[in-house]
Tab-separated table of C-alpha atoms in Angstrom:
chain	number	residue	atom	x	y	z
A	1	HIS	CA	99.396	102.670	78.580
A	2	GLY	CA	96.312	100.611	79.212
A	3	CYS	CA	93.890	103.296	78.048
A	4	ARG	CA	91.432	101.427	75.828
A	5	ALA	CA	88.896	104.280	75.734
A	6	MET	CA	91.586	106.721	74.552
A	7	LEU	CA	92.746	104.188	71.952
A	8	GLU	CA	89.203	103.938	70.587
A	9	LEU	CA	88.955	107.738	70.326
A	10	LEU	CA	92.193	107.820	68.374
A	11	LEU	CA	91.192	104.971	66.072
A	12	ASP	CA	87.913	106.729	65.260
A	13	LYS	CA	89.915	109.692	63.900
A	14	LEU	CA	92.171	107.661	61.609
A	15	PRO	CA	91.540	106.863	57.949
A	16	ASP	CA	90.219	103.412	57.106
A	17	ASN	CA	93.160	102.502	54.863
A	18	GLY	CA	96.935	102.580	55.076
A	19	THR	CA	99.340	101.021	57.528
A	20	LEU	CA	99.005	101.886	61.190
A	21	ILE	CA	102.276	102.176	63.110
A	22	PHE	CA	102.044	101.934	66.893
A	23	LEU	CA	104.962	103.170	68.990
A	24	GLY	CA	104.668	100.917	72.041
A	25	ASP	CA	103.695	101.244	75.698
A	26	TYR	CA	100.378	99.493	75.201
A	27	ILE	CA	100.353	98.287	78.796
A	28	ASP	CA	100.864	99.548	82.362
A	29	ARG	CA	99.554	102.489	84.373
A	30	GLY	CA	96.099	102.682	82.787
A	31	PRO	CA	93.042	100.654	83.806
A	32	ASP	CA	92.682	98.312	80.813
A	33	SER	CA	95.930	96.895	79.449
A	34	LYS	CA	94.123	93.645	78.654
A	35	GLY	CA	91.496	95.539	76.662
A	36	VAL	CA	94.159	97.467	74.753
A	37	LEU	CA	95.918	94.257	73.736
A	38	ASP	CA	92.592	92.648	72.784
A	39	ARG	CA	91.844	95.632	70.538
A	40	LEU	CA	95.308	95.751	68.962
A	41	ILE	CA	95.146	92.056	68.160
A	42	GLN	CA	91.752	92.660	66.545
A	43	ILE	CA	93.069	95.613	64.504
A	44	ARG	CA	95.972	93.469	63.291
A	45	GLU	CA	93.417	91.117	61.741
A	46	GLU	CA	91.607	93.973	59.975
A	47	ARG	CA	94.433	95.950	58.378
A	48	ALA	CA	98.161	96.379	57.970
A	49	CYS	CA	99.850	97.306	61.239
A	50	VAL	CA	103.325	97.644	62.679
A	51	PHE	CA	103.673	97.275	66.438
A	52	LEU	CA	106.827	98.556	68.082
A	53	ARG	CA	107.991	97.525	71.528
A	54	GLY	CA	108.095	100.173	74.227
A	55	ASN	CA	110.051	100.095	77.445
A	56	HIS	CA	106.944	98.886	79.311
A	57	GLU	CA	106.550	95.841	77.070
A	58	ALA	CA	110.300	95.209	77.388
A	59	MET	CA	110.042	95.291	81.197
A	60	ALA	CA	106.999	93.004	81.208
A	61	ILE	CA	108.581	90.460	78.872
A	62	ALA	CA	111.795	90.333	80.904
A	63	ALA	CA	109.804	90.078	84.147
A	64	LEU	CA	107.595	87.288	82.835
A	65	LEU	CA	110.696	85.426	81.683
A	66	GLY	CA	111.971	85.477	85.266
A	67	ASP	CA	114.273	88.515	85.496
A	68	THR	CA	113.848	89.633	89.116
A	69	ARG	CA	115.225	93.158	88.609
A	70	SER	CA	112.925	93.710	85.624
A	71	ALA	CA	109.981	92.370	87.640
A	72	GLU	CA	110.595	94.935	90.398
A	73	LEU	CA	110.969	97.734	87.850
A	74	TRP	CA	107.867	96.625	85.942
A	75	LEU	CA	105.657	96.408	89.018
A	76	TYR	CA	106.830	99.852	90.155
A	77	ASN	CA	106.112	101.348	86.718
A	78	GLY	CA	102.567	100.139	86.181
A	79	GLY	CA	102.843	96.377	86.016
A	80	VAL	CA	100.473	96.057	88.959
A	81	GLU	CA	97.735	97.758	86.947
A	82	THR	CA	98.413	95.451	84.015
A	83	ILE	CA	98.154	92.362	86.210
A	84	GLN	CA	94.932	93.702	87.743
A	85	SER	CA	93.416	94.223	84.284
A	86	TYR	CA	93.585	90.433	83.801
A	87	GLY	CA	91.507	89.862	86.943
A	88	GLY	CA	93.953	87.415	88.464
A	89	GLU	CA	94.146	85.298	85.312
A	90	ASP	CA	97.359	84.479	83.455
A	91	ILE	CA	98.221	86.538	80.399
A	92	PRO	CA	96.641	84.656	77.463
A	93	ASP	CA	98.887	83.058	74.863
A	94	ASP	CA	97.748	85.424	72.107
A	95	HIS	CA	98.702	88.424	74.261
A	96	TRP	CA	102.109	86.911	75.035
A	97	GLU	CA	102.655	86.193	71.336
A	98	PHE	CA	101.640	89.756	70.486
A	99	LEU	CA	104.031	91.267	73.050
A	100	THR	CA	106.994	89.138	72.034
A	101	ALA	CA	106.425	89.815	68.317
A	102	THR	CA	106.720	93.602	68.710
A	103	LEU	CA	109.602	95.199	66.816
A	104	PRO	CA	112.389	97.417	68.181
A	105	TYR	CA	112.038	99.926	65.302
A	106	TYR	CA	110.605	100.394	61.823
A	107	VAL	CA	112.159	102.316	58.928
A	108	THR	CA	110.601	103.680	55.726
A	109	ASP	CA	112.128	105.846	53.016
A	110	ASN	CA	111.341	109.033	54.927
A	111	TYR	CA	110.878	108.024	58.565
A	112	ILE	CA	112.387	106.115	61.443
A	113	PHE	CA	109.758	104.938	63.916
A	114	VAL	CA	111.024	104.069	67.372
A	115	HIS	CA	109.576	104.063	70.862
A	116	GLY	CA	112.106	106.126	72.786
A	117	GLY	CA	114.617	107.578	70.361
A	118	LEU	CA	118.099	107.096	68.972
A	119	PRO	CA	121.594	107.920	70.131
A	120	PRO	CA	122.830	110.846	68.027
A	121	GLY	CA	125.127	109.540	65.311
A	122	SER	CA	123.603	106.028	65.316
A	123	GLN	CA	121.055	104.425	63.056
A	124	PRO	CA	118.514	102.061	64.651
A	125	GLU	CA	120.284	98.903	63.471
A	126	GLU	CA	123.479	100.175	65.148
A	127	SER	CA	121.768	100.898	68.468
A	128	ARG	CA	121.133	98.625	71.415
A	129	GLU	CA	117.441	97.797	71.815
A	130	GLU	CA	117.518	99.236	75.355
A	131	GLU	CA	118.558	102.598	73.882
A	132	LEU	CA	115.662	102.505	71.419
A	133	TRP	CA	113.218	101.914	74.282
A	134	TRP	CA	114.658	104.062	77.079
A	135	ILE	CA	116.748	106.942	75.714
A	136	ARG	CA	115.849	110.498	76.505
A	137	GLU	CA	119.114	112.418	76.569
A	138	PRO	CA	121.091	113.201	74.559
A	139	PHE	CA	118.409	112.353	71.970
A	140	LEU	CA	115.800	114.944	72.982
A	141	THR	CA	118.134	117.921	72.786
A	142	SER	CA	120.106	116.740	69.770
A	143	ASP	CA	119.872	118.449	66.399
A	144	TYR	CA	121.504	115.456	64.683
A	145	ASP	CA	120.036	114.587	61.271
A	146	TRP	CA	119.400	110.838	60.991
A	147	GLY	CA	118.633	111.195	57.271
A	148	ARG	CA	114.960	110.544	58.004
A	149	LEU	CA	112.484	112.151	60.376
A	150	VAL	CA	112.367	110.227	63.673
A	151	ILE	CA	108.856	109.576	64.984
A	152	HIS	CA	108.816	108.559	68.653
A	153	GLY	CA	106.961	108.593	71.950
A	154	HIS	CA	108.226	107.624	75.431
A	155	THR	CA	108.652	111.139	76.819
A	156	PRO	CA	105.299	112.583	77.931
A	157	LEU	CA	104.844	116.160	76.826
A	158	PRO	CA	103.703	118.645	79.468
A	159	ASN	CA	101.320	120.471	77.114
A	160	ALA	CA	99.825	117.190	75.789
A	161	LYS	CA	100.495	118.179	72.167
A	162	PRO	CA	102.957	116.556	69.750
A	163	GLU	CA	106.380	118.179	69.672
A	164	LYS	CA	107.603	118.906	66.142
A	165	ARG	CA	111.285	119.539	65.572
A	166	PRO	CA	113.274	119.485	62.315
A	167	ASN	CA	114.757	116.041	63.073
A	168	ARG	CA	112.017	114.364	65.131
A	169	ILE	CA	108.378	114.389	66.226
A	170	ASN	CA	107.384	113.263	69.723
A	171	LEU	CA	103.824	111.904	69.743
A	172	ASP	CA	103.552	111.126	73.488
A	173	THR	CA	100.678	113.371	74.544
A	174	ALA	CA	100.556	111.909	78.068
A	175	ALA	CA	97.118	110.334	77.628
A	176	VAL	CA	97.506	108.146	80.714
A	177	PHE	CA	98.229	111.297	82.737
A	178	GLY	CA	95.153	113.154	81.479
A	179	GLY	CA	96.514	114.384	78.127
A	180	ILE	CA	94.824	113.998	74.766
């Protein structure tokens, strides 16, 4: 969420090898969305990465493609801060290419990575992209077993610590709201 300093703190704690999987919401609300995208593009050149699309990237893309309703929603939900981080300049082509290349989900043998969550009873390929980005309920209270552990963000946790459940782990520690 536009928190470059927090991103740097996190990156400093990660191992130097392996694939990094980012869950989305790189932009909006925080002070440096441009800086976050600059850094993610740099990381992509240095090592294997997977970048998922969050609901904030989805809103921005739709808004920048001319969807008026999405533009209103995006501006209300942090788009103003994103625009300000560019200092009045247009979003550079490499940032646009980065945003539009983000994936709706990523699956490994043991995990499903998704920004928001999954409808209980549905696999990611069976779900609408909007559900993958926006869902909260009934996902958050479901005990459904997707056959893999679901790793997600989207729902800020009040105690700023990851939430571990048998079927999912929520990693949204509310950094933009003062969390870790």
